[in-house]
PDB file of C-alpha atoms in Angstrom:
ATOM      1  CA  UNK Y   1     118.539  96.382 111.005  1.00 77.00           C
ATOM      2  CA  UNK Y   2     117.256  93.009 111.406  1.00 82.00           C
ATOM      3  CA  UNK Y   3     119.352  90.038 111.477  1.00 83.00           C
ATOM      4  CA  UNK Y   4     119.674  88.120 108.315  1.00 82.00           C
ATOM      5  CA  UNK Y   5     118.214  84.490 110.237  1.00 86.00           C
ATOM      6  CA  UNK Y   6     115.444  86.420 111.658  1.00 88.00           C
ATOM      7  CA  UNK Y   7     114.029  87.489 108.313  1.00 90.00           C
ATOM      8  CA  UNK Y   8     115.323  84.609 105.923  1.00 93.00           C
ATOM      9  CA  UNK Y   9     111.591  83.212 106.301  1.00 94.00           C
ATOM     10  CA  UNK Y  10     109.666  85.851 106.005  1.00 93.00           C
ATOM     11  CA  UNK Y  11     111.981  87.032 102.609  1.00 94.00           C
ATOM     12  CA  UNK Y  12     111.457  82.966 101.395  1.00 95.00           C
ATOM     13  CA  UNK Y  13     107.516  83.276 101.814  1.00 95.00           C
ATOM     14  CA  UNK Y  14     107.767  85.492  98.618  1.00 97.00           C
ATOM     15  CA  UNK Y  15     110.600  84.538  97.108  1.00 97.00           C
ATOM     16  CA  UNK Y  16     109.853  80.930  97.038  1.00 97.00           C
ATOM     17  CA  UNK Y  17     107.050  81.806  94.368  1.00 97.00           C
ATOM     18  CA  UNK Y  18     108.758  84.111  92.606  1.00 98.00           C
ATOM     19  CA  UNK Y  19     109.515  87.556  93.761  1.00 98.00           C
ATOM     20  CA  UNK Y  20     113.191  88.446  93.142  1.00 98.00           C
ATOM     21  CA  UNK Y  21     115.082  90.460  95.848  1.00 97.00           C
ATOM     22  CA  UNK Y  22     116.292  93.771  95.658  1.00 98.00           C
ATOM     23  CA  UNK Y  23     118.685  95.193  97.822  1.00 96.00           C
ATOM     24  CA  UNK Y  24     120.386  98.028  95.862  1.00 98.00           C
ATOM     25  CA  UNK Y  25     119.186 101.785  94.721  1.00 98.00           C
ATOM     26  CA  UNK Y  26     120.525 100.224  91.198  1.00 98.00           C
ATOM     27  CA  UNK Y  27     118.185  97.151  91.589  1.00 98.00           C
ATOM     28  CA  UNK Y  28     115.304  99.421  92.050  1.00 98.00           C
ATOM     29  CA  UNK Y  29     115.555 101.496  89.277  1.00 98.00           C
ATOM     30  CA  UNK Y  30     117.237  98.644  87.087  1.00 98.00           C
ATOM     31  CA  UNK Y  31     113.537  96.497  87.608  1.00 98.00           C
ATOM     32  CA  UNK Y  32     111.433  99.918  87.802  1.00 97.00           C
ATOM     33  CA  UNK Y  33     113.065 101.053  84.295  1.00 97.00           C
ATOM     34  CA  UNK Y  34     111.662  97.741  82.526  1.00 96.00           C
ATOM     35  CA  UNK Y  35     108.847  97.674  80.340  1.00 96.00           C
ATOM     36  CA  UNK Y  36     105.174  96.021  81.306  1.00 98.00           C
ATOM     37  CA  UNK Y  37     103.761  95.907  84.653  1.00 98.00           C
ATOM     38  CA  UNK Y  38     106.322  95.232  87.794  1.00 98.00           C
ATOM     39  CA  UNK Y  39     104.746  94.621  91.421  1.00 98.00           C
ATOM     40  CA  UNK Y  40     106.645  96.237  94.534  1.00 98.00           C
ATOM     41  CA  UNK Y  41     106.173  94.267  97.752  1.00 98.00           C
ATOM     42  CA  UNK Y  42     107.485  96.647 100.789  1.00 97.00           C
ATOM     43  CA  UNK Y  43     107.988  93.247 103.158  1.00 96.00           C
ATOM     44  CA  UNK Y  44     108.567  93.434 106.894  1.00 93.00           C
ATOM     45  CA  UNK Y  45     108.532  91.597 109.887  1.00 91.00           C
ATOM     46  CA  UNK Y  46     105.458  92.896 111.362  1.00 86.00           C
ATOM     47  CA  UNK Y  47     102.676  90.951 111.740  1.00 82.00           C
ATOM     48  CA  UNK Y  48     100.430  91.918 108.676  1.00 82.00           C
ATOM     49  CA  UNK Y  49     103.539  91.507 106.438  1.00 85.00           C
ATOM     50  CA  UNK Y  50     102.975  88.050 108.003  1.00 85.00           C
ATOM     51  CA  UNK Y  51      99.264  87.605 108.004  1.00 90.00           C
ATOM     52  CA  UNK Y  52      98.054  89.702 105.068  1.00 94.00           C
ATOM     53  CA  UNK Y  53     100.817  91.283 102.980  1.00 95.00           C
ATOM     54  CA  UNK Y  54     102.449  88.453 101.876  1.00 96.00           C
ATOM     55  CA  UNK Y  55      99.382  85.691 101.624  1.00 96.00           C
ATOM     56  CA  UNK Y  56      97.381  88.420  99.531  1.00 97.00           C
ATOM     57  CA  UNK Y  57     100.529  88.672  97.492  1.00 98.00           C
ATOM     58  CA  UNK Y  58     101.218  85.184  96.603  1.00 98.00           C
ATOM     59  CA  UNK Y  59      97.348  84.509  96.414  1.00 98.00           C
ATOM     60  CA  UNK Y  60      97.205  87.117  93.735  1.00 98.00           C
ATOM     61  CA  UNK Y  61      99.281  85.294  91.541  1.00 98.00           C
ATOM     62  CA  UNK Y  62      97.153  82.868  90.999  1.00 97.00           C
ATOM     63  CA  UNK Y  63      95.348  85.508  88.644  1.00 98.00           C
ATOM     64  CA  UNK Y  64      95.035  85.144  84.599  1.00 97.00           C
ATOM     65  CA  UNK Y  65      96.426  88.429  84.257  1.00 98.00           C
ATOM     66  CA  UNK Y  66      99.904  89.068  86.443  1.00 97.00           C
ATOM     67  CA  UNK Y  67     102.657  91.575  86.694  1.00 98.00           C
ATOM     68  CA  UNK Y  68     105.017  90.954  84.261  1.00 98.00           C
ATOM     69  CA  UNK Y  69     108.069  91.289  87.087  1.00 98.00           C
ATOM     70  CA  UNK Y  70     107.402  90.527  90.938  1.00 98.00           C
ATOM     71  CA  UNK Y  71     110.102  92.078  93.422  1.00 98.00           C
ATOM     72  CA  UNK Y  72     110.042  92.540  96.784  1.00 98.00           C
ATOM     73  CA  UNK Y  73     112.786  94.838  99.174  1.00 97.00           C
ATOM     74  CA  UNK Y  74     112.814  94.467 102.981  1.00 96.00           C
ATOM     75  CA  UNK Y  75     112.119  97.513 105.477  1.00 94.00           C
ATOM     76  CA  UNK Y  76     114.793  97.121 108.028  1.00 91.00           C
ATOM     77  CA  UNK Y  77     117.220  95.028 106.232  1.00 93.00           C
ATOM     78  CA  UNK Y  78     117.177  97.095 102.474  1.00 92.00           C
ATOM     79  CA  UNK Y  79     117.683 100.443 103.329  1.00 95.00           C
ATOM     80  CA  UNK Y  80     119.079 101.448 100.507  1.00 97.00           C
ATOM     81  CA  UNK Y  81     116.351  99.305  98.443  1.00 98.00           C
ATOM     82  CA  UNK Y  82     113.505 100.773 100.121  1.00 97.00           C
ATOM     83  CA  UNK Y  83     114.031 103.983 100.053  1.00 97.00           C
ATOM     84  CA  UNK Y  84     114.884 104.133  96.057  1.00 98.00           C
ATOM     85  CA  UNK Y  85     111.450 101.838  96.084  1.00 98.00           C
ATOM     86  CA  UNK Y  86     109.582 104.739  97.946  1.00 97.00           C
ATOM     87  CA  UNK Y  87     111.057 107.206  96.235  1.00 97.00           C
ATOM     88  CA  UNK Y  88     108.960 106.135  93.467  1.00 98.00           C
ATOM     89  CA  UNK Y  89     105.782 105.533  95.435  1.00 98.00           C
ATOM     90  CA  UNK Y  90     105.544 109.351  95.817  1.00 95.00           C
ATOM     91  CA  UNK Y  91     102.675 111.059  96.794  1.00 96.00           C
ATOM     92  CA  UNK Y  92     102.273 108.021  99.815  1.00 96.00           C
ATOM     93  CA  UNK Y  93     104.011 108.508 102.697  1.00 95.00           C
ATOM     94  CA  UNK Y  94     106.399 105.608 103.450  1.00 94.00           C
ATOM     95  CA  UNK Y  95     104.664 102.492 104.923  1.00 92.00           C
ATOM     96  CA  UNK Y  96     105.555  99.163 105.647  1.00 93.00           C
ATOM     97  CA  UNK Y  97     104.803  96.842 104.577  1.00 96.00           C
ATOM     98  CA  UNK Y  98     102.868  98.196 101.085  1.00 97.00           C
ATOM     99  CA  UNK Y  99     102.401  97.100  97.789  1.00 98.00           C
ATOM    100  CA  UNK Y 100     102.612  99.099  94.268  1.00 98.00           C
ATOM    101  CA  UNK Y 101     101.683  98.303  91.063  1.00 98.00           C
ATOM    102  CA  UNK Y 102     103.708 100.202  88.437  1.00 98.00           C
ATOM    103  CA  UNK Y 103     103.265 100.086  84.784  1.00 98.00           C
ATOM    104  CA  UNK Y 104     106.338 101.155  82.288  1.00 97.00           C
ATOM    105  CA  UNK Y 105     107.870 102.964  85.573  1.00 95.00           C
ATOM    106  CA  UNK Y 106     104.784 105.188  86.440  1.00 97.00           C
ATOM    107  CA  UNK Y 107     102.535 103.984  89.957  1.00 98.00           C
ATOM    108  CA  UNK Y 108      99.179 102.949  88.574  1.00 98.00           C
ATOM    109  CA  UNK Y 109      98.021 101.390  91.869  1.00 98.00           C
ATOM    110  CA  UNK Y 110      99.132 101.692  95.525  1.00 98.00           C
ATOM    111  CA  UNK Y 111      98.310  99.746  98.463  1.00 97.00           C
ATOM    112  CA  UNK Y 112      99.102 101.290 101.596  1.00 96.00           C
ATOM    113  CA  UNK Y 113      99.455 100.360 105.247  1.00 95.00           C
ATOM    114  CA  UNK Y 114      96.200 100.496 106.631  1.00 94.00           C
ATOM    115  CA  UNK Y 115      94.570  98.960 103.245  1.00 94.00           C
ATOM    116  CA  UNK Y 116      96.649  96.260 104.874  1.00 95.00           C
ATOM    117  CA  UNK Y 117      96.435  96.041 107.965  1.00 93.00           C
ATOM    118  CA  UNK Y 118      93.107  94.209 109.850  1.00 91.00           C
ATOM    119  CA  UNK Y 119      92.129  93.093 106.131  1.00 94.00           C
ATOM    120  CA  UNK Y 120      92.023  89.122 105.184  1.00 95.00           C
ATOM    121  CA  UNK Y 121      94.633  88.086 102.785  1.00 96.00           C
ATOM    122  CA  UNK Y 122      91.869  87.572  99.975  1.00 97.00           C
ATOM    123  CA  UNK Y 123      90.654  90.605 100.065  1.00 97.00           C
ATOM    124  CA  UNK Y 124      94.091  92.256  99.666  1.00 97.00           C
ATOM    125  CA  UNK Y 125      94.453  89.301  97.000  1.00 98.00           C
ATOM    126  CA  UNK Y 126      91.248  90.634  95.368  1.00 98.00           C
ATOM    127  CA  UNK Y 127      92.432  94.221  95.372  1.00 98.00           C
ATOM    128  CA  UNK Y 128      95.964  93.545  93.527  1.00 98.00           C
ATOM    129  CA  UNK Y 129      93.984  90.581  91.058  1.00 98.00           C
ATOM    130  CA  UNK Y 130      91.699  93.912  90.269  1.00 98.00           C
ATOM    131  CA  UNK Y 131      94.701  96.311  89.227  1.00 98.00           C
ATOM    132  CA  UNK Y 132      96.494  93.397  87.486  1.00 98.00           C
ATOM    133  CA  UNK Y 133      93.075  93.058  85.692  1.00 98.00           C
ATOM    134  CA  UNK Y 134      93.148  96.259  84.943  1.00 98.00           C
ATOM    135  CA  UNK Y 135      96.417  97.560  84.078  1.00 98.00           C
ATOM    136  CA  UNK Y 136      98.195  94.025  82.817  1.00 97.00           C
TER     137      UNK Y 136
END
């Protein structure tokens, strides 16, 4: 587990535009069990979280169409959280971080890892902006 000062920046760089924390089981399936589109943001400390996860995610955002609910849990800190979150990301092995796109509680678009890692924020922005596009 990471301590709570080391990650309170990395948690705000989502947060501060929107994405609501989750740090329960309950949370997860509480914001999974909504209707309309919800976006999952696995966060982490690692350095694509910092570089490409979460720039593509706020940059995506800036889309006409959007997720109707934007949460995020933290690997390391949100044990609980994440796993309930991956649980639902099923067939994907557990990566971190990752983004999923789920529409009325069913995964309609995953982004894993290495779709991640080594790519520029805009193109991850692009990716999500196409699914939102797509499915919201």
């Amino acid at each position: 587990m990471y301590p709570a000062e080391l990650v309170k920046p990395m948690r705000e760089d989502l947060t501060k535009v929107g994405f609501k924390e989750l740090h329960t089981a309950e949370a997860v399936e509480a914001a999974l069990a909504k209707e309309g589109t919800t976006l999952v943001v696995v966060n982490s400390v690692c350095g694509c979280a910092a570089a490409n996860a979460r720039p593509g995610a706020r940059e995506s955002l800036q889309n006409a169409k959007r997720p109707d609910n934007i949460v995020t849990v933290f690997a390391g800190v949100d044990k609980e959280a994440v796993d309930a979150a991956r649980g639902h990301m099923v067939p994907f092995p557990p990566s971190s971080p990752c983004m999923a796109l789920f529409k009325d509680g069913e995964l309609v678009h995953m982004l894993e890892r290495h779709h991640i890692e080594g790519r520029p924020a805009e193109l991850i922005a692009e990716n999500l902006m196409d699914a939102y596009n797509v499915h919201c």
